[in-house]
mmCIF file of C-alpha atoms and ligand atoms in Angstrom:
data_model
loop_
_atom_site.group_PDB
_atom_site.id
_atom_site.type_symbol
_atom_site.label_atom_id
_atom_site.label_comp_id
_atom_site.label_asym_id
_atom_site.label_seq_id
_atom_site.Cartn_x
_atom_site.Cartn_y
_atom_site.Cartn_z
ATOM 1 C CA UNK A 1 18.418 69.621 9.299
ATOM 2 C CA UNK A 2 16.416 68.964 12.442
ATOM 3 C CA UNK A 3 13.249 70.619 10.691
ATOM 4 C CA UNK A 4 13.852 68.118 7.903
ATOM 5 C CA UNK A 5 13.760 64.932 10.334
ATOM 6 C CA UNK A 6 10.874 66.336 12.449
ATOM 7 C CA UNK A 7 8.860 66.648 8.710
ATOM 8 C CA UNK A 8 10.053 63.338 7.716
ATOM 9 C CA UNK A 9 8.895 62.098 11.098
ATOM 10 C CA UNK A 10 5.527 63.429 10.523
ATOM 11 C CA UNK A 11 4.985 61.931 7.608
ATOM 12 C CA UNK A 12 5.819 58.689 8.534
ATOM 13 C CA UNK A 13 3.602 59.013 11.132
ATOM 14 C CA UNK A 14 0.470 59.707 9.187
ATOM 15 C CA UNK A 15 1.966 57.159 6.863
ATOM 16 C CA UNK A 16 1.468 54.334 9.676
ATOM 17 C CA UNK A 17 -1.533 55.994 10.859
ATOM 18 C CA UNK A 18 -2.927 55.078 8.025
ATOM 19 C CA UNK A 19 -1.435 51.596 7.522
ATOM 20 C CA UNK A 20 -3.259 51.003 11.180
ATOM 21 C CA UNK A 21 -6.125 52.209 10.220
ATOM 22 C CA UNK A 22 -6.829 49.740 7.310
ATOM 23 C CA UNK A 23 -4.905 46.927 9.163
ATOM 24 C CA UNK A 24 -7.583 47.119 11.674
ATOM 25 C CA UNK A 25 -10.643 48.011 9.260
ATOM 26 C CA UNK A 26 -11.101 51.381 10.635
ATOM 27 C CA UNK A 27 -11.029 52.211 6.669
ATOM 28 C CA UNK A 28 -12.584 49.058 4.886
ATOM 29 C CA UNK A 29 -10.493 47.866 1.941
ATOM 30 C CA UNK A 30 -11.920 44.537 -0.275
ATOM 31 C CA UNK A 31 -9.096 43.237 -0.469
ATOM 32 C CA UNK A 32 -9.216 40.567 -3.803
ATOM 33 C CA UNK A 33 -9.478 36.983 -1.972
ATOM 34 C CA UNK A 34 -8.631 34.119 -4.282
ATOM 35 C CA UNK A 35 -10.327 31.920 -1.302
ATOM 36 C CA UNK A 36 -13.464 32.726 -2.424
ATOM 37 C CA UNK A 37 -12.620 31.525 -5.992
ATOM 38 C CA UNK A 38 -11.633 28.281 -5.564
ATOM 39 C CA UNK A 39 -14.157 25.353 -6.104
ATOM 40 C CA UNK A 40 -15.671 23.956 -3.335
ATOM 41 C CA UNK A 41 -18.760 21.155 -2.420
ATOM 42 C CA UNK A 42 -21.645 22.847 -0.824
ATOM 43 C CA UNK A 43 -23.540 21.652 2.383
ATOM 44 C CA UNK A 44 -25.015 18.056 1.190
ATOM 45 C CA UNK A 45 -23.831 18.502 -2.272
ATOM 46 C CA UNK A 46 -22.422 15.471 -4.010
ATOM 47 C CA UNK A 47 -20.551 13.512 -4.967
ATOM 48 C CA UNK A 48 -19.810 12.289 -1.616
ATOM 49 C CA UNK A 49 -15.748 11.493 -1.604
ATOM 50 C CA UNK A 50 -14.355 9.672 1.209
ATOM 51 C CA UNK A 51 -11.309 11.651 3.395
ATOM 52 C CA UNK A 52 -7.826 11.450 2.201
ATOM 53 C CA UNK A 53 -5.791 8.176 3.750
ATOM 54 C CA UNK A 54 -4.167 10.017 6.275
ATOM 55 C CA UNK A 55 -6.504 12.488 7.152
ATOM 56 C CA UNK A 56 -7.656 12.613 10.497
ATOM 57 C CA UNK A 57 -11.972 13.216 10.231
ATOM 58 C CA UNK A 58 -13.268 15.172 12.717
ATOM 59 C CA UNK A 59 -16.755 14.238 11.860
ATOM 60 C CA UNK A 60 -17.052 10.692 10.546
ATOM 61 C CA UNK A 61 -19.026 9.011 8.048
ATOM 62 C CA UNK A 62 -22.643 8.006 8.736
ATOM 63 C CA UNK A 63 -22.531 5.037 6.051
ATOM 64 C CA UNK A 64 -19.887 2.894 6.539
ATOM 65 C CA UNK A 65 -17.690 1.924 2.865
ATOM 66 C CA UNK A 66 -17.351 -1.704 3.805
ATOM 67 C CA UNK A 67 -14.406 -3.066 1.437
ATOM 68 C CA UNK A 68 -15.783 -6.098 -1.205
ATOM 69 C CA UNK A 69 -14.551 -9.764 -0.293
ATOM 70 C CA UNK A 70 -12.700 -8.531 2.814
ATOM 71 C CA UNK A 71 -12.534 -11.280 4.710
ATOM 72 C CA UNK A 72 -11.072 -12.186 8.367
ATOM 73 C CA UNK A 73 -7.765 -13.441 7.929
ATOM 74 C CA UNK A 74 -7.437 -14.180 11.701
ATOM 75 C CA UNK A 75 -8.365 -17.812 13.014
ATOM 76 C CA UNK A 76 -10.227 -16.554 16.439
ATOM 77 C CA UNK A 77 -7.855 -18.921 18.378
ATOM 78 C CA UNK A 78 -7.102 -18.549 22.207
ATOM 79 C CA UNK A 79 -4.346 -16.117 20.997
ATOM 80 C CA UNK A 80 -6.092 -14.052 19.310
ATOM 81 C CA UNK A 81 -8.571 -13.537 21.401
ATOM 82 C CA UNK A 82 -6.638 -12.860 24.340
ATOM 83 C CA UNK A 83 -5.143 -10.416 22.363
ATOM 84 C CA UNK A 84 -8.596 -8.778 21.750
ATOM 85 C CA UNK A 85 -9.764 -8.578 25.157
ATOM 86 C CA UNK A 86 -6.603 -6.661 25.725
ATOM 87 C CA UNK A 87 -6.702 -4.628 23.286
ATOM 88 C CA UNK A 88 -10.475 -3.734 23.443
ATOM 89 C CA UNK A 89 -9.923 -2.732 27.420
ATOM 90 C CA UNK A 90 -6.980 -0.236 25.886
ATOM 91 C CA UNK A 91 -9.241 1.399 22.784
ATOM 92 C CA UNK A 92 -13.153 -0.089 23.023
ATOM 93 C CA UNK A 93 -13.930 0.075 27.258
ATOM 94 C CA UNK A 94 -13.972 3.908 27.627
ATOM 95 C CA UNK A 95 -16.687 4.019 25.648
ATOM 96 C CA UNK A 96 -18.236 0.757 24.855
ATOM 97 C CA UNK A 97 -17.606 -0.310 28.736
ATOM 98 C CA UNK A 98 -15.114 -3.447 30.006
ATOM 99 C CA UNK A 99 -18.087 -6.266 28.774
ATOM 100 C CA UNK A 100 -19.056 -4.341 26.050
ATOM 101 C CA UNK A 101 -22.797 -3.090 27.404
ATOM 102 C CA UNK A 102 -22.047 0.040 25.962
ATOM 103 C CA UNK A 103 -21.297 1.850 29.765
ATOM 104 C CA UNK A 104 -18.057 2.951 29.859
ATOM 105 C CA UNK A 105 -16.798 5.293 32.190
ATOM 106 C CA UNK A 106 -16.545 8.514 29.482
ATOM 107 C CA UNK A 107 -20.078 8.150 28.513
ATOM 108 C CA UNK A 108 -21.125 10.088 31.853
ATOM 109 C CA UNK A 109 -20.146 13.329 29.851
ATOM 110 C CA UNK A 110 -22.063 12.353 27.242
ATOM 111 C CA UNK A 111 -24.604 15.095 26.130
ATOM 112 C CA UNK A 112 -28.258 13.941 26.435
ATOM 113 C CA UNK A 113 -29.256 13.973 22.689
ATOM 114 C CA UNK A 114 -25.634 12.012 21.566
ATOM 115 C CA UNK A 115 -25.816 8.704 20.299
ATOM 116 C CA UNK A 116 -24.940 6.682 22.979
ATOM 117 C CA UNK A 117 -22.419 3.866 22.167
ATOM 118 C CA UNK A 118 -23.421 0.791 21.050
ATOM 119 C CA UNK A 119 -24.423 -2.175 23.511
ATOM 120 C CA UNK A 120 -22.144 -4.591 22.166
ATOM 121 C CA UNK A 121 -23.784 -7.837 23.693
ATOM 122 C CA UNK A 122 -27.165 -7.117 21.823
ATOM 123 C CA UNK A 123 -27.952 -10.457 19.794
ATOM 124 C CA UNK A 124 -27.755 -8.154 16.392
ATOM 125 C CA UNK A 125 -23.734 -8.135 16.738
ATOM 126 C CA UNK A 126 -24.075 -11.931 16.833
ATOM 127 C CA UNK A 127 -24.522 -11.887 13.279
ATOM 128 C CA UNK A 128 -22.503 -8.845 12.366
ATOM 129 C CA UNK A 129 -20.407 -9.333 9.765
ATOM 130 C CA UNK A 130 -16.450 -9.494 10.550
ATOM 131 C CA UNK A 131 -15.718 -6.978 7.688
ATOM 132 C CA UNK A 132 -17.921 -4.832 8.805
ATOM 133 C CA UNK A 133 -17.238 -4.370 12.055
ATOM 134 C CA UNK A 134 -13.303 -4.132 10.755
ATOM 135 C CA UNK A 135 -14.731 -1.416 9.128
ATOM 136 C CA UNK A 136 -16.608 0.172 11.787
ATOM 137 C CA UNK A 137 -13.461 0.215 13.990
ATOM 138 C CA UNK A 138 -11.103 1.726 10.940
ATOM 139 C CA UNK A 139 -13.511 4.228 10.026
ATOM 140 C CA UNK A 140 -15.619 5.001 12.543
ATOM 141 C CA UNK A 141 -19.656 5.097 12.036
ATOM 142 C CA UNK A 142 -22.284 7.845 13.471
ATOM 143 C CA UNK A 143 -20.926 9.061 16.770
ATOM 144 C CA UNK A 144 -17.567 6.677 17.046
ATOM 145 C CA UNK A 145 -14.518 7.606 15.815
ATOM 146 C CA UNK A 146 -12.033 5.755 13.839
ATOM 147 C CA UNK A 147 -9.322 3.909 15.274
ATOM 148 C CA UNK A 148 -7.231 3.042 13.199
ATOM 149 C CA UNK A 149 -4.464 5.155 14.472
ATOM 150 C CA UNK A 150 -2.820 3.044 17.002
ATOM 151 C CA UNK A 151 -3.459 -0.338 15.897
ATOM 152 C CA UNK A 152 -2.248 -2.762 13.226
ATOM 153 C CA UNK A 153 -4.034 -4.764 10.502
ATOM 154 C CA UNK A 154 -3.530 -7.923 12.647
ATOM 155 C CA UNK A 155 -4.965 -6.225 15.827
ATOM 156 C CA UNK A 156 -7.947 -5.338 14.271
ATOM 157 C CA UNK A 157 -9.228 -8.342 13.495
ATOM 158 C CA UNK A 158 -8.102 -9.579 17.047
ATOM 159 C CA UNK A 159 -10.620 -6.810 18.198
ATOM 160 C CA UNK A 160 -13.148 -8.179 15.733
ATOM 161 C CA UNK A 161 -12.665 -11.758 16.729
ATOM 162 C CA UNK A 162 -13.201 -10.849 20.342
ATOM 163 C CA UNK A 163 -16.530 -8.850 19.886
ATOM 164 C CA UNK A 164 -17.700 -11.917 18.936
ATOM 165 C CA UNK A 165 -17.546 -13.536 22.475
ATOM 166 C CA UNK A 166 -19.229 -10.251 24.059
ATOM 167 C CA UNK A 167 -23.005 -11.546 23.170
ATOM 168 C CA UNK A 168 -23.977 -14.145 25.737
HETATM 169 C C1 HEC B 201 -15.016 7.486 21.848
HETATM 170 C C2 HEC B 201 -15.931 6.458 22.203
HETATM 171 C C3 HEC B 201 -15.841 5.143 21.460
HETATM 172 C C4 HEC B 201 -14.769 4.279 21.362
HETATM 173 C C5 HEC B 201 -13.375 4.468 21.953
HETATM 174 C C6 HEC B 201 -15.231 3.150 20.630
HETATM 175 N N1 HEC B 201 -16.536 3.315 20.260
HETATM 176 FE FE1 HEC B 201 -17.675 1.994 19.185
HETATM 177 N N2 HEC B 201 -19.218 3.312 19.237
HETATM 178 C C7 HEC B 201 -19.223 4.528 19.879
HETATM 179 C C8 HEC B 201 -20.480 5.192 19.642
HETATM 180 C C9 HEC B 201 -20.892 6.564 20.180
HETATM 181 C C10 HEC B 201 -21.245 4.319 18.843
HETATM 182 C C11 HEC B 201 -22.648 4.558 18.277
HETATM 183 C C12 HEC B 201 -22.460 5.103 16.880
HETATM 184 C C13 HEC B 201 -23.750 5.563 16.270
HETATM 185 O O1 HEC B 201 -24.684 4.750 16.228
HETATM 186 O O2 HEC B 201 -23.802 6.717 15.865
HETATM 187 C C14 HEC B 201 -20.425 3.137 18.607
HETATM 188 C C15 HEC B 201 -20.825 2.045 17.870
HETATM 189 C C16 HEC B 201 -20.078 0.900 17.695
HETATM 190 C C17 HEC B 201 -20.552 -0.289 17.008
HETATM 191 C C18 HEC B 201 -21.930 -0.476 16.408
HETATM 192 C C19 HEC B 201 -22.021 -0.066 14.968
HETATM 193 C C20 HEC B 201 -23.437 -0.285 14.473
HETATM 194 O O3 HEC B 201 -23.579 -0.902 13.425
HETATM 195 O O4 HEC B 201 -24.377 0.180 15.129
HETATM 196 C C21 HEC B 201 -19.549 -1.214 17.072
HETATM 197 C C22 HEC B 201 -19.565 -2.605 16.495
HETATM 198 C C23 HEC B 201 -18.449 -0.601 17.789
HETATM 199 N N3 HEC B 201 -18.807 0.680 18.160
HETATM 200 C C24 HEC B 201 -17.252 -1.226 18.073
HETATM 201 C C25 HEC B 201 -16.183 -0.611 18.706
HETATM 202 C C26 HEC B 201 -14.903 -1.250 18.910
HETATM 203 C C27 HEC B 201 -14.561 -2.677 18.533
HETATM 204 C C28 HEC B 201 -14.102 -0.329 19.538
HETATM 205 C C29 HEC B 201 -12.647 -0.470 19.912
HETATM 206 C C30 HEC B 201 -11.738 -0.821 18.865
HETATM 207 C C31 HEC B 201 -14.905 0.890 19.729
HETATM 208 N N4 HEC B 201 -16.149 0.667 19.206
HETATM 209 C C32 HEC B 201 -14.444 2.039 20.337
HETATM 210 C C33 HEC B 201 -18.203 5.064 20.627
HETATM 211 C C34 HEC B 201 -16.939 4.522 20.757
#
């Protein structure tokens, strides 16, 4: 009886041994991985789609899909640009800085050779388009990430209105 257990033991042993062993690729087995089946884009291989609608890029687009005959529905009134200057200190001044010169307080740990964020008071954003910029802030251009996580449709354009009074 006990010599029974003790051989049963043993094999079991070797058994696991061996279990180990290709567990941990002491004993290389290709396994069959249907991973490398699947079809897939390759490295700047088209066609270029754009991320699911509630995906969450972690790199972001470097030309911007700007939506046809989107227009601002947003009068820039005093209330809606209050609402903007509020709303750009929360999710623009880290980066972008409190009047916009592109200096705010994260961009110290900025690596040398990142693109810097933009200098919102240059005269070009004078003329920037209100759709585009919507579109900039939704989803994110070059080195800025999208925000449209924690803001509404309305609050955007508040933002938009207010970038608007940044150039001098
Ligand atoms: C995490 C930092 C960060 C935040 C937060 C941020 N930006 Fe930016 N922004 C950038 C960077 C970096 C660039 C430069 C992008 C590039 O050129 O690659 C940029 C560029 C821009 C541009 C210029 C796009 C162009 O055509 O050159 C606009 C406009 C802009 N941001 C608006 C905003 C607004 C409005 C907000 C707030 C809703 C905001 N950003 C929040 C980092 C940020």
């Amino acid at each position: 009886m006990i010599r029974r257990a003790l051989i049963l033991l043993a094999v079991l042993a070797v058994a696991g041994y061996a279990l180990l062993m290709v567990t941990y690729e002491v004993i290389g087995v290709d396994f069959v991985s249907f991973m490398e089946d699947q079809p897939f884009v390759d490295y700047q291989d088209g066609p270029r789609l754009l991320p699911a609608e509630e995906a969450v890029p972690v790199s972001r687009p470097v030309y911007l899909d700007v939506p046809s005959g989107l227009v601002n529905p947003v009068p820039a009134d005093d209330v809606s640009l209050q609402r903007g200057e509020t709303l750009f200190s929360f999710h623009c001044a880290v980066c972008h800085g409190p009047t916009g010169q592109g200096d705010g307080p994260v961009t110290r740990f900025w690596r040398e050779e990142a693109r810097r964020p933009a200098n919102l008071t240059e005269a070009r954003f004078r003329e920037y388009p209100d759709a585009t910029l919507y579109s900039v802030i939704t989803q994110g251009l070059g080195g800025m990430p999208p925000l449209r996580e924690n803001m509404t449709e309305r609050q955007y354009w508040d933002v938009v209105n207010f970038v608007h009074t940044l150039q001098p």
